[in-house]
PDB file of C-alpha atoms and ligand atoms in Angstrom:
ATOM      1  CA  MET A   1      50.487 111.933  98.502  1.00 71.00           C
ATOM      2  CA  GLN A   2      54.067 110.295  97.380  1.00 88.00           C
ATOM      3  CA  ASN A   3      55.920 108.134 100.404  1.00 95.00           C
ATOM      4  CA  TYR A   4      58.862 110.124 101.400  1.00 97.00           C
ATOM      5  CA  MET A   5      61.392 110.211 104.248  1.00 97.00           C
ATOM      6  CA  LYS A   6      63.862 113.176 105.264  1.00 98.00           C
ATOM      7  CA  LEU A   7      66.848 113.096 107.966  1.00 97.00           C
ATOM      8  CA  GLU A   8      69.751 115.469 108.932  1.00 98.00           C
ATOM      9  CA  ILE A   9      72.655 113.653 110.272  1.00 97.00           C
ATOM     10  CA  ALA A  10      76.165 115.304 111.628  1.00 97.00           C
ATOM     11  CA  ALA A  11      78.885 114.851 108.954  1.00 96.00           C
ATOM     12  CA  ARG A  12      80.465 112.296 111.165  1.00 95.00           C
ATOM     13  CA  SER A  13      81.626 109.115 110.249  1.00 93.00           C
ATOM     14  CA  GLU A  14      80.152 107.297 112.862  1.00 94.00           C
ATOM     15  CA  ASN A  15      76.771 108.188 111.359  1.00 96.00           C
ATOM     16  CA  GLU A  16      77.439 105.851 107.701  1.00 97.00           C
ATOM     17  CA  SER A  17      76.341 102.794 108.983  1.00 97.00           C
ATOM     18  CA  PHE A  18      73.414 104.905 110.643  1.00 98.00           C
ATOM     19  CA  ALA A  19      72.838 106.908 107.094  1.00 98.00           C
ATOM     20  CA  ARG A  20      73.309 104.056 104.541  1.00 98.00           C
ATOM     21  CA  ASN A  21      71.235 101.962 106.612  1.00 98.00           C
ATOM     22  CA  ALA A  22      67.958 104.179 107.329  1.00 98.00           C
ATOM     23  CA  VAL A  23      67.733 104.514 103.560  1.00 98.00           C
ATOM     24  CA  ALA A  24      67.913 100.641 103.048  1.00 98.00           C
ATOM     25  CA  ALA A  25      65.051 100.796 105.855  1.00 98.00           C
ATOM     26  CA  PHE A  26      63.232 102.936 103.899  1.00 98.00           C
ATOM     27  CA  ALA A  27      63.381 101.667 100.554  1.00 97.00           C
ATOM     28  CA  LEU A  28      61.874  98.335 102.439  1.00 96.00           C
ATOM     29  CA  CYS A  29      58.275  99.865 101.327  1.00 95.00           C
ATOM     30  CA  LEU A  30      59.270  99.350  97.411  1.00 96.00           C
ATOM     31  CA  ALA A  31      59.839  95.487  97.926  1.00 94.00           C
ATOM     32  CA  PRO A  32      63.446  95.371  96.754  1.00 96.00           C
ATOM     33  CA  SER A  33      65.479  92.307  96.730  1.00 95.00           C
ATOM     34  CA  LEU A  34      68.388  91.793  98.873  1.00 94.00           C
ATOM     35  CA  SER A  35      71.135  92.815  95.900  1.00 94.00           C
ATOM     36  CA  GLU A  36      68.901  96.118  95.137  1.00 96.00           C
ATOM     37  CA  LEU A  37      69.213  97.166  98.903  1.00 96.00           C
ATOM     38  CA  SER A  38      72.809  96.205  98.867  1.00 96.00           C
ATOM     39  CA  ASP A  39      73.289  98.694  95.996  1.00 97.00           C
ATOM     40  CA  ILE A  40      71.177 101.081  97.498  1.00 98.00           C
ATOM     41  CA  LYS A  41      73.649 100.994 100.680  1.00 98.00           C
ATOM     42  CA  THR A  42      76.773 101.578  98.744  1.00 98.00           C
ATOM     43  CA  ALA A  43      75.836 103.968  96.995  1.00 98.00           C
ATOM     44  CA  VAL A  44      74.369 106.183  99.984  1.00 98.00           C
ATOM     45  CA  SER A  45      77.502 105.402 101.711  1.00 98.00           C
ATOM     46  CA  GLU A  46      79.895 107.049  98.765  1.00 98.00           C
ATOM     47  CA  ALA A  47      77.544 109.925  98.988  1.00 98.00           C
ATOM     48  CA  VAL A  48      77.804 110.161 102.671  1.00 98.00           C
ATOM     49  CA  THR A  49      81.285 109.839 103.160  1.00 97.00           C
ATOM     50  CA  ASN A  50      82.377 112.152 100.526  1.00 97.00           C
ATOM     51  CA  ALA A  51      80.538 114.837 102.381  1.00 97.00           C
ATOM     52  CA  ILE A  52      81.975 113.757 105.705  1.00 95.00           C
ATOM     53  CA  VAL A  53      85.602 113.447 104.143  1.00 95.00           C
ATOM     54  CA  HIS A  54      85.624 116.250 101.729  1.00 96.00           C
ATOM     55  CA  ALA A  55      82.849 118.339 102.151  1.00 97.00           C
ATOM     56  CA  TYR A  56      83.869 119.555 106.010  1.00 94.00           C
ATOM     57  CA  GLY A  57      87.570 118.514 105.555  1.00 82.00           C
ATOM     58  CA  LYS A  58      89.048 118.103 108.671  1.00 77.00           C
ATOM     59  CA  LYS A  59      86.399 120.006 110.678  1.00 74.00           C
ATOM     60  CA  ASP A  60      84.265 118.281 112.963  1.00 73.00           C
ATOM     61  CA  GLU A  61      81.456 119.785 112.051  1.00 84.00           C
ATOM     62  CA  GLY A  62      78.453 120.471 109.528  1.00 95.00           C
ATOM     63  CA  ALA A  63      75.466 118.783 108.311  1.00 97.00           C
ATOM     64  CA  ILE A  64      74.118 116.406 105.830  1.00 98.00           C
ATOM     65  CA  ALA A  65      70.886 116.080 104.632  1.00 98.00           C
ATOM     66  CA  ILE A  66      69.246 112.882 103.378  1.00 98.00           C
ATOM     67  CA  ALA A  67      65.693 112.940 101.361  1.00 98.00           C
ATOM     68  CA  CYS A  68      64.290 110.100  99.972  1.00 98.00           C
ATOM     69  CA  THR A  69      61.130 109.763  97.595  1.00 97.00           C
ATOM     70  CA  ALA A  70      59.523 106.311  96.477  1.00 96.00           C
ATOM     71  CA  GLU A  71      57.424 106.056  93.639  1.00 94.00           C
ATOM     72  CA  PRO A  72      55.683 102.910  93.982  1.00 93.00           C
ATOM     73  CA  TYR A  73      54.428 100.291  91.193  1.00 90.00           C
ATOM     74  CA  PHE A  74      51.552  98.561  91.933  1.00 88.00           C
ATOM     75  CA  ALA A  75      50.888  94.844  90.734  1.00 86.00           C
ATOM     76  CA  GLU A  76      47.876  94.881  87.891  1.00 85.00           C
ATOM     77  CA  LYS A  77      46.145  92.257  89.694  1.00 87.00           C
ATOM     78  CA  SER A  78      46.593  92.351  93.336  1.00 87.00           C
ATOM     79  CA  GLY A  79      47.314  96.164  93.784  1.00 87.00           C
ATOM     80  CA  GLU A  80      50.309  95.494  95.622  1.00 89.00           C
ATOM     81  CA  ILE A  81      53.485  97.193  95.928  1.00 89.00           C
ATOM     82  CA  THR A  82      56.148  94.955  93.580  1.00 89.00           C
ATOM     83  CA  GLY A  83      58.621  97.747  92.743  1.00 93.00           C
ATOM     84  CA  GLY A  84      58.963 100.847  92.013  1.00 95.00           C
ATOM     85  CA  VAL A  85      61.997 104.056  91.902  1.00 96.00           C
ATOM     86  CA  LEU A  86      63.584 105.448  94.984  1.00 97.00           C
ATOM     87  CA  HIS A  87      64.780 108.789  94.545  1.00 98.00           C
ATOM     88  CA  ILE A  88      67.874 110.199  96.984  1.00 98.00           C
ATOM     89  CA  GLU A  89      69.165 113.216  97.637  1.00 98.00           C
ATOM     90  CA  ILE A  90      71.965 113.740  99.695  1.00 98.00           C
ATOM     91  CA  THR A  91      73.294 117.188 100.119  1.00 98.00           C
ATOM     92  CA  ASP A  92      75.880 119.145 102.226  1.00 97.00           C
ATOM     93  CA  GLN A  93      76.702 122.313 102.920  1.00 97.00           C
ATOM     94  CA  GLY A  94      80.441 121.973 102.630  1.00 96.00           C
ATOM     95  CA  CYS A  95      83.175 123.623 100.170  1.00 96.00           C
ATOM     96  CA  GLY A  96      81.503 122.419  97.008  1.00 97.00           C
ATOM     97  CA  ILE A  97      83.515 120.492  94.112  1.00 97.00           C
ATOM     98  CA  GLU A  98      86.087 122.500  91.939  1.00 95.00           C
ATOM     99  CA  ASP A  99      85.360 120.969  88.890  1.00 96.00           C
ATOM    100  CA  VAL A 100      82.637 118.124  88.653  1.00 97.00           C
ATOM    101  CA  GLN A 101      83.520 116.546  85.479  1.00 96.00           C
ATOM    102  CA  ARG A 102      87.100 115.698  86.712  1.00 97.00           C
ATOM    103  CA  ALA A 103      85.726 114.767  90.008  1.00 97.00           C
ATOM    104  CA  LEU A 104      83.603 112.345  88.011  1.00 97.00           C
ATOM    105  CA  LEU A 105      86.267 110.507  86.360  1.00 96.00           C
ATOM    106  CA  PRO A 106      87.440 106.978  87.391  1.00 95.00           C
ATOM    107  CA  PHE A 107      90.460 107.139  89.823  1.00 95.00           C
ATOM    108  CA  PHE A 108      90.482 111.293  90.176  1.00 96.00           C
ATOM    109  CA  THR A 109      90.687 111.950  93.665  1.00 96.00           C
ATOM    110  CA  THR A 110      92.128 114.780  95.972  1.00 95.00           C
ATOM    111  CA  LEU A 111      93.143 112.699  98.750  1.00 92.00           C
ATOM    112  CA  ALA A 112      95.441 110.407  97.266  1.00 85.00           C
ATOM    113  CA  GLY A 113      97.465 110.564 100.276  1.00 84.00           C
ATOM    114  CA  GLU A 114      94.856 109.107 102.574  1.00 89.00           C
ATOM    115  CA  GLU A 115      94.382 105.782 100.858  1.00 92.00           C
ATOM    116  CA  ARG A 116      91.305 107.065  98.778  1.00 94.00           C
ATOM    117  CA  SER A 117      90.984 105.685  95.309  1.00 94.00           C
ATOM    118  CA  GLY A 118      88.929 108.032  93.488  1.00 96.00           C
ATOM    119  CA  MET A 119      86.384 105.526  92.603  1.00 96.00           C
ATOM    120  CA  GLY A 120      83.235 107.036  94.675  1.00 97.00           C
ATOM    121  CA  PHE A 121      81.002 108.627  92.200  1.00 98.00           C
ATOM    122  CA  THR A 122      81.921 105.706  89.726  1.00 97.00           C
ATOM    123  CA  VAL A 123      80.653 103.383  92.016  1.00 97.00           C
ATOM    124  CA  MET A 124      77.169 105.389  92.722  1.00 97.00           C
ATOM    125  CA  GLN A 125      77.024 105.589  89.044  1.00 97.00           C
ATOM    126  CA  THR A 126      77.306 101.750  88.556  1.00 95.00           C
ATOM    127  CA  PHE A 127      74.926 100.782  91.610  1.00 96.00           C
ATOM    128  CA  CYS A 128      72.364 103.200  90.562  1.00 97.00           C
ATOM    129  CA  ASP A 129      69.749 103.677  87.406  1.00 96.00           C
ATOM    130  CA  GLY A 130      70.193 107.325  87.533  1.00 96.00           C
ATOM    131  CA  PHE A 131      72.732 109.941  88.884  1.00 97.00           C
ATOM    132  CA  SER A 132      73.307 113.662  89.109  1.00 97.00           C
ATOM    133  CA  VAL A 133      75.576 116.257  90.792  1.00 98.00           C
ATOM    134  CA  GLU A 134      74.964 119.665  91.407  1.00 97.00           C
ATOM    135  CA  SER A 135      77.831 121.631  92.815  1.00 97.00           C
ATOM    136  CA  GLU A 136      78.621 125.304  93.765  1.00 96.00           C
ATOM    137  CA  ARG A 137      82.376 126.096  95.488  1.00 95.00           C
ATOM    138  CA  GLY A 138      81.861 127.364  98.752  1.00 94.00           C
ATOM    139  CA  LYS A 139      78.108 126.788  98.965  1.00 96.00           C
ATOM    140  CA  GLY A 140      78.337 122.663  98.965  1.00 97.00           C
ATOM    141  CA  THR A 141      77.202 119.619  96.943  1.00 98.00           C
ATOM    142  CA  ARG A 142      74.309 117.744  96.301  1.00 98.00           C
ATOM    143  CA  VAL A 143      74.075 114.106  94.715  1.00 98.00           C
ATOM    144  CA  ARG A 144      70.818 112.594  93.190  1.00 98.00           C
ATOM    145  CA  LEU A 145      70.759 108.795  93.063  1.00 98.00           C
ATOM    146  CA  LYS A 146      67.642 106.664  91.425  1.00 98.00           C
ATOM    147  CA  LYS A 147      67.374 103.234  91.787  1.00 97.00           C
ATOM    148  CA  LYS A 148      64.507 101.275  89.654  1.00 96.00           C
ATOM    149  CA  ILE A 149      63.343  98.562  92.434  1.00 96.00           C
ATOM    150  CA  GLY A 150      61.771  95.254  90.819  1.00 91.00           C
ATOM    151  CA  GLY A 151      63.952  94.459  87.781  1.00 64.00           C
ATOM    152  CA  ASP A 152      61.227  92.323  86.025  1.00 55.00           C
ATOM    153  CA  HIS A 153      59.255  95.493  85.297  1.00 47.00           C
ATOM    154  CA  PHE A 154      61.680  97.641  84.130  1.00 48.00           C
ATOM    155  CA  GLN A 155      64.461  94.670  82.491  1.00 46.00           C
ATOM    156  CA  LEU A 156      67.129  96.071  84.321  1.00 45.00           C
ATOM    157  CA  PRO A 157      71.051  94.882  83.271  1.00 44.00           C
ATOM    158  CA  SER A 158      71.814  91.662  84.768  1.00 42.00           C
ATOM    159  CA  ALA A 159      73.893  92.248  87.878  1.00 41.00           C
ATOM    160  CA  ASP A 160      77.202  91.019  86.348  1.00 41.00           C
ATOM    161  CA  THR A 161      80.061  93.210  86.147  1.00 38.00           C
ATOM    162  CA  SER A 162      80.205  92.926  81.753  1.00 39.00           C
ATOM    163  CA  ALA A 163      77.003  95.016  82.198  1.00 36.00           C
ATOM    164  CA  CYS A 164      78.969  97.774  84.450  1.00 36.00           C
ATOM    165  CA  GLU A 165      80.139  99.526  81.146  1.00 36.00           C
ATOM    166  CA  GLY A 166      77.017  99.476  79.296  1.00 31.00           C
ATOM    167  CA  ALA A 167      75.248 100.980  82.231  1.00 32.00           C
ATOM    168  CA  LEU A 168      77.673 104.033  82.607  1.00 30.00           C
ATOM    169  CA  ILE A 169      76.802 105.278  79.491  1.00 30.00           C
ATOM    170  CA  GLY A 170      72.908 105.179  79.892  1.00 30.00           C
ATOM    171  CA  LEU A 171      73.014 107.738  82.343  1.00 32.00           C
ATOM    172  CA  GLU A 172      71.132 110.673  83.118  1.00 35.00           C
ATOM    173  CA  ARG A 173      74.070 113.156  82.869  1.00 35.00           C
ATOM    174  CA  GLU A 174      72.359 115.995  81.186  1.00 35.00           C
ATOM    175  CA  ASP A 175      72.009 117.793  84.833  1.00 37.00           C
ATOM    176  CA  VAL A 176      75.527 117.501  85.883  1.00 37.00           C
ATOM    177  CA  ASN A 177      76.701 120.989  86.478  1.00 38.00           C
ATOM    178  CA  ALA A 178      80.313 121.607  85.975  1.00 37.00           C
ATOM    179  CA  GLY A 179      80.314 124.214  89.083  1.00 33.00           C
TER     180      GLY A 179
ATOM    181  CA  MET B   1      85.506  95.342 111.744  1.00 93.00           C
ATOM    182  CA  GLN B   2      87.502  92.804 112.982  1.00 95.00           C
ATOM    183  CA  ILE B   3      90.754  91.521 111.629  1.00 96.00           C
ATOM    184  CA  ARG B   4      92.465  88.203 112.834  1.00 96.00           C
ATOM    185  CA  ALA B   5      95.665  86.921 111.499  1.00 96.00           C
ATOM    186  CA  GLN B   6      96.883  83.126 111.569  1.00 96.00           C
ATOM    187  CA  LEU B   7     100.181  81.777 109.924  1.00 96.00           C
ATOM    188  CA  ASN B   8      99.892  78.571 108.516  1.00 95.00           C
ATOM    189  CA  ASP B   9     102.926  77.209 106.697  1.00 95.00           C
ATOM    190  CA  ARG B  10     104.507  80.293 106.051  1.00 96.00           C
ATOM    191  CA  ILE B  11     101.031  81.245 104.384  1.00 97.00           C
ATOM    192  CA  LEU B  12      99.429  84.483 106.518  1.00 97.00           C
ATOM    193  CA  TYR B  13      96.202  84.616 106.188  1.00 97.00           C
ATOM    194  CA  VAL B  14      94.187  87.689 107.395  1.00 97.00           C
ATOM    195  CA  GLU B  15      90.296  87.534 107.939  1.00 97.00           C
ATOM    196  CA  ILE B  16      88.519  90.298 107.944  1.00 97.00           C
ATOM    197  CA  ASP B  17      85.209  90.701 109.389  1.00 97.00           C
ATOM    198  CA  GLY B  18      82.232  92.761 109.615  1.00 97.00           C
ATOM    199  CA  GLU B  19      82.062  96.563 107.311  1.00 97.00           C
ATOM    200  CA  ILE B  20      84.415  98.118 105.975  1.00 96.00           C
ATOM    201  CA  ASP B  21      83.725 102.116 105.655  1.00 96.00           C
ATOM    202  CA  GLN B  22      85.358 104.970 106.364  1.00 94.00           C
ATOM    203  CA  HIS B  23      84.678 104.953 109.815  1.00 94.00           C
ATOM    204  CA  SER B  24      85.940 101.296 110.638  1.00 95.00           C
ATOM    205  CA  ALA B  25      88.827 101.398 107.967  1.00 95.00           C
ATOM    206  CA  THR B  26      90.728 104.310 110.474  1.00 89.00           C
ATOM    207  CA  ARG B  27      91.308 101.721 113.164  1.00 90.00           C
ATOM    208  CA  ALA B  28      91.320  98.627 111.179  1.00 94.00           C
ATOM    209  CA  ARG B  29      94.750  99.895 109.302  1.00 94.00           C
ATOM    210  CA  GLN B  30      96.790 100.042 112.230  1.00 94.00           C
ATOM    211  CA  THR B  31      95.754  96.495 113.185  1.00 95.00           C
ATOM    212  CA  ALA B  32      96.461  95.396 109.523  1.00 95.00           C
ATOM    213  CA  ASP B  33      99.614  96.736 109.233  1.00 95.00           C
ATOM    214  CA  ARG B  34     100.699  95.485 113.039  1.00 95.00           C
ATOM    215  CA  TYR B  35     100.095  91.917 111.246  1.00 95.00           C
ATOM    216  CA  ALA B  36     102.561  92.983 108.514  1.00 95.00           C
ATOM    217  CA  ASP B  37     105.049  94.169 110.413  1.00 95.00           C
ATOM    218  CA  ASP B  38     105.177  90.866 113.090  1.00 95.00           C
ATOM    219  CA  TYR B  39     104.513  88.452 110.736  1.00 95.00           C
ATOM    220  CA  ALA B  40     106.543  89.362 107.669  1.00 92.00           C
ATOM    221  CA  MET B  41     109.825  87.910 108.223  1.00 93.00           C
ATOM    222  CA  ARG B  42     107.869  84.226 108.713  1.00 95.00           C
ATOM    223  CA  SER B  43     105.447  84.602 105.906  1.00 96.00           C
ATOM    224  CA  GLU B  44     105.736  84.451 101.523  1.00 96.00           C
ATOM    225  CA  LYS B  45     102.451  85.165 100.817  1.00 96.00           C
ATOM    226  CA  ALA B  46      99.390  86.578 102.492  1.00 97.00           C
ATOM    227  CA  VAL B  47      95.841  85.880 102.133  1.00 97.00           C
ATOM    228  CA  PHE B  48      92.698  88.250 102.440  1.00 98.00           C
ATOM    229  CA  ASP B  49      90.022  86.148 103.332  1.00 98.00           C
ATOM    230  CA  LEU B  50      86.983  88.410 102.648  1.00 98.00           C
ATOM    231  CA  GLN B  51      84.043  85.911 103.377  1.00 97.00           C
ATOM    232  CA  ASN B  52      82.768  87.853 105.729  1.00 97.00           C
ATOM    233  CA  VAL B  53      82.887  90.963 104.790  1.00 97.00           C
ATOM    234  CA  SER B  54      79.542  91.883 105.046  1.00 96.00           C
ATOM    235  CA  PHE B  55      79.506  95.887 103.345  1.00 97.00           C
ATOM    236  CA  MET B  56      82.038  97.563 101.559  1.00 97.00           C
ATOM    237  CA  ASP B  57      82.008 100.894  99.226  1.00 97.00           C
ATOM    238  CA  SER B  58      85.275 102.609  97.635  1.00 97.00           C
ATOM    239  CA  THR B  59      86.933 103.152 101.130  1.00 97.00           C
ATOM    240  CA  GLY B  60      87.329  99.352 100.750  1.00 97.00           C
ATOM    241  CA  ILE B  61      89.757  99.717  97.851  1.00 96.00           C
ATOM    242  CA  GLY B  62      91.826 102.490  99.325  1.00 96.00           C
ATOM    243  CA  PHE B  63      92.118  99.994 102.346  1.00 96.00           C
ATOM    244  CA  LEU B  64      93.002  96.977 100.620  1.00 97.00           C
ATOM    245  CA  ILE B  65      95.413  98.960  98.035  1.00 96.00           C
ATOM    246  CA  GLY B  66      96.927 100.793 101.444  1.00 96.00           C
ATOM    247  CA  ARG B  67      97.546  96.781 102.884  1.00 96.00           C
ATOM    248  CA  TYR B  68      99.313  95.936  99.589  1.00 96.00           C
ATOM    249  CA  LYS B  69     101.658  98.670  99.599  1.00 95.00           C
ATOM    250  CA  LYS B  70     102.643  97.754 103.236  1.00 96.00           C
ATOM    251  CA  PHE B  71     102.631  94.233 102.345  1.00 96.00           C
ATOM    252  CA  MET B  72     104.975  94.641  99.456  1.00 96.00           C
ATOM    253  CA  ARG B  73     107.310  96.502 101.061  1.00 95.00           C
ATOM    254  CA  TYR B  74     108.244  93.269 102.680  1.00 96.00           C
ATOM    255  CA  GLY B  75     108.131  91.711  99.390  1.00 95.00           C
ATOM    256  CA  ILE B  76     105.266  90.097 100.126  1.00 96.00           C
ATOM    257  CA  PRO B  77     102.292  89.479  97.673  1.00 97.00           C
ATOM    258  CA  VAL B  78      98.508  89.666  98.648  1.00 97.00           C
ATOM    259  CA  TYR B  79      95.793  87.644  97.398  1.00 98.00           C
ATOM    260  CA  LEU B  80      92.016  88.034  97.820  1.00 98.00           C
ATOM    261  CA  THR B  81      89.679  85.268  98.542  1.00 98.00           C
ATOM    262  CA  ASN B  82      86.292  84.926  99.032  1.00 97.00           C
ATOM    263  CA  PRO B  83      84.495  88.280  98.106  1.00 97.00           C
ATOM    264  CA  SER B  84      80.887  88.277  98.144  1.00 96.00           C
ATOM    265  CA  THR B  85      78.822  89.216  94.905  1.00 95.00           C
ATOM    266  CA  ALA B  86      78.621  93.073  95.777  1.00 94.00           C
ATOM    267  CA  THR B  87      82.242  93.308  97.113  1.00 96.00           C
ATOM    268  CA  ASP B  88      83.555  91.184  93.834  1.00 96.00           C
ATOM    269  CA  ARG B  89      81.766  93.671  91.330  1.00 95.00           C
ATOM    270  CA  ILE B  90      83.416  97.028  93.207  1.00 96.00           C
ATOM    271  CA  LEU B  91      87.175  94.840  93.347  1.00 96.00           C
ATOM    272  CA  GLN B  92      86.750  93.829  89.431  1.00 95.00           C
ATOM    273  CA  MET B  93      85.838  97.079  88.650  1.00 94.00           C
ATOM    274  CA  SER B  94      88.425  99.157  90.257  1.00 94.00           C
ATOM    275  CA  GLY B  95      91.177  96.837  88.874  1.00 94.00           C
ATOM    276  CA  VAL B  96      92.078  95.821  92.713  1.00 96.00           C
ATOM    277  CA  TYR B  97      92.583  91.957  91.061  1.00 97.00           C
ATOM    278  CA  THR B  98      95.351  93.483  88.746  1.00 96.00           C
ATOM    279  CA  LEU B  99      97.172  93.991  92.357  1.00 96.00           C
ATOM    280  CA  MET B 100      96.149  90.976  94.472  1.00 97.00           C
ATOM    281  CA  PRO B 101      94.753  88.191  92.111  1.00 97.00           C
ATOM    282  CA  LYS B 102      91.919  86.721  93.510  1.00 97.00           C
ATOM    283  CA  ILE B 103      92.253  82.860  94.618  1.00 95.00           C
TER     284      ILE B 103
HETATM  285  N1  ATP C 201      80.258 116.134  99.066  1.00 53.10           N
HETATM  286  C1  ATP C 201      81.732 116.903  98.513  1.00 53.10           C
HETATM  287  N2  ATP C 201      82.230 117.870  98.233  1.00 53.10           N
HETATM  288  C2  ATP C 201      83.690 118.213  98.466  1.00 53.10           C
HETATM  289  N3  ATP C 201      84.146 117.498  97.117  1.00 53.10           N
HETATM  290  C3  ATP C 201      83.452 116.566  96.961  1.00 53.10           C
HETATM  291  C4  ATP C 201      82.596 115.530  97.714  1.00 53.10           C
HETATM  292  N4  ATP C 201      82.393 114.722  97.130  1.00 53.10           N
HETATM  293  C5  ATP C 201      83.307 114.423  96.309  1.00 53.10           C
HETATM  294  N5  ATP C 201      84.098 115.480  96.445  1.00 53.10           N
HETATM  295  C6  ATP C 201      85.407 115.609  95.176  1.00 53.10           C
HETATM  296  O1  ATP C 201      85.527 114.648  94.292  1.00 53.10           O
HETATM  297  C7  ATP C 201      86.616 113.739  94.176  1.00 53.10           C
HETATM  298  C8  ATP C 201      85.953 112.102  93.773  1.00 53.10           C
HETATM  299  O2  ATP C 201      85.061 111.547  94.633  1.00 53.10           O
HETATM  300  P1  ATP C 201      84.983 109.908  94.313  1.00 53.10           P
HETATM  301  O3  ATP C 201      84.137 109.765  95.738  1.00 53.10           O
HETATM  302  O4  ATP C 201      84.972 109.810  93.242  1.00 53.10           O
HETATM  303  O5  ATP C 201      86.404 109.684  95.074  1.00 53.10           O
HETATM  304  P2  ATP C 201      87.138 109.677  96.749  1.00 53.10           P
HETATM  305  O6  ATP C 201      85.912 110.200  97.422  1.00 53.10           O
HETATM  306  O7  ATP C 201      88.225 110.809  96.281  1.00 53.10           O
HETATM  307  O8  ATP C 201      87.800 108.465  96.567  1.00 53.10           O
HETATM  308  P3  ATP C 201      87.026 107.125  97.124  1.00 53.10           P
HETATM  309  O9  ATP C 201      85.734 107.494  97.232  1.00 53.10           O
HETATM  310  O10 ATP C 201      87.484 106.017  96.229  1.00 53.10           O
HETATM  311  O11 ATP C 201      87.384 106.698  98.471  1.00 53.10           O
HETATM  312  C9  ATP C 201      87.033 113.663  95.641  1.00 53.10           C
HETATM  313  O12 ATP C 201      88.095 113.130  95.644  1.00 53.10           O
HETATM  314  C10 ATP C 201      86.892 115.023  95.924  1.00 53.10           C
HETATM  315  O13 ATP C 201      87.696 116.391  95.576  1.00 53.10           O
HETATM  316 MG1   MG C 202      84.460 108.900  97.773  1.00 53.10          MG
END
């Protein structure tokens, strides 16, 4: 059976650090590099923060579900795990997103007055290898992230920023639901 | 997140330590803005030292731009220095350096 982890947290900002570090700790089973771990933490933090800030608004209630599965890659000779693919799902039952296509645009935010930059979804897409959002108004939002671990086997684009644009084009956008 | 400020030769050095996320930014805003109020008359520019920022997500972009606006109200330009690779990537992709140049 595939390795997995599931957890549920209260949608409170003090859980942000716990959430991203819990996912990073689970990801250790795929032997990630420090920079891959850092990417995972950043992307998870974006999705969890969105659920806290946008999904449930000012209400001090609501839950966030985080589910991860790990698809390991085994080295041919030693049989050791040397990487793989981490799938992350972050789900809330909050207000939902009115127009997903628009929400994905860089710098689009509905909370400009609260020092939001509208870059969260762009950061998730740049720091992961697969990304999709499903959202229904009044029902909630689910963000799916995919991160490949072990650059050698997968020939990831280099981490320098000039690669960001290229990375954005190669996204799995087909299952993005316009709501 | 901890914020310290030090005035040296009319340059205000603001050192940020720790993780910048939604949770930590809420309180740090007030601290940083108080430094702007306290030191504005005696400084001609501010340098935010990010060397000890161990984590930052997009909340950090909003946080830094908010402080930029606060300092600019006093006519004080803000510069950023020593970001980690991960922080640098976020600052670069969001165009923050066009407002607050990296030195
Ligand atoms: N879980 C969610 N529930 C409801 N609305 C959401 C959710 N996630 C995102 N949104 C909407 O999508 C918009 C864009 O999100 P994104 O993370 O890109 O930017 P932001 O959160 O507004 O700003 P930043 O992440 O830069 O602080 C948000 O302003 C919000 O309207
Ligand atoms: Mg966001």
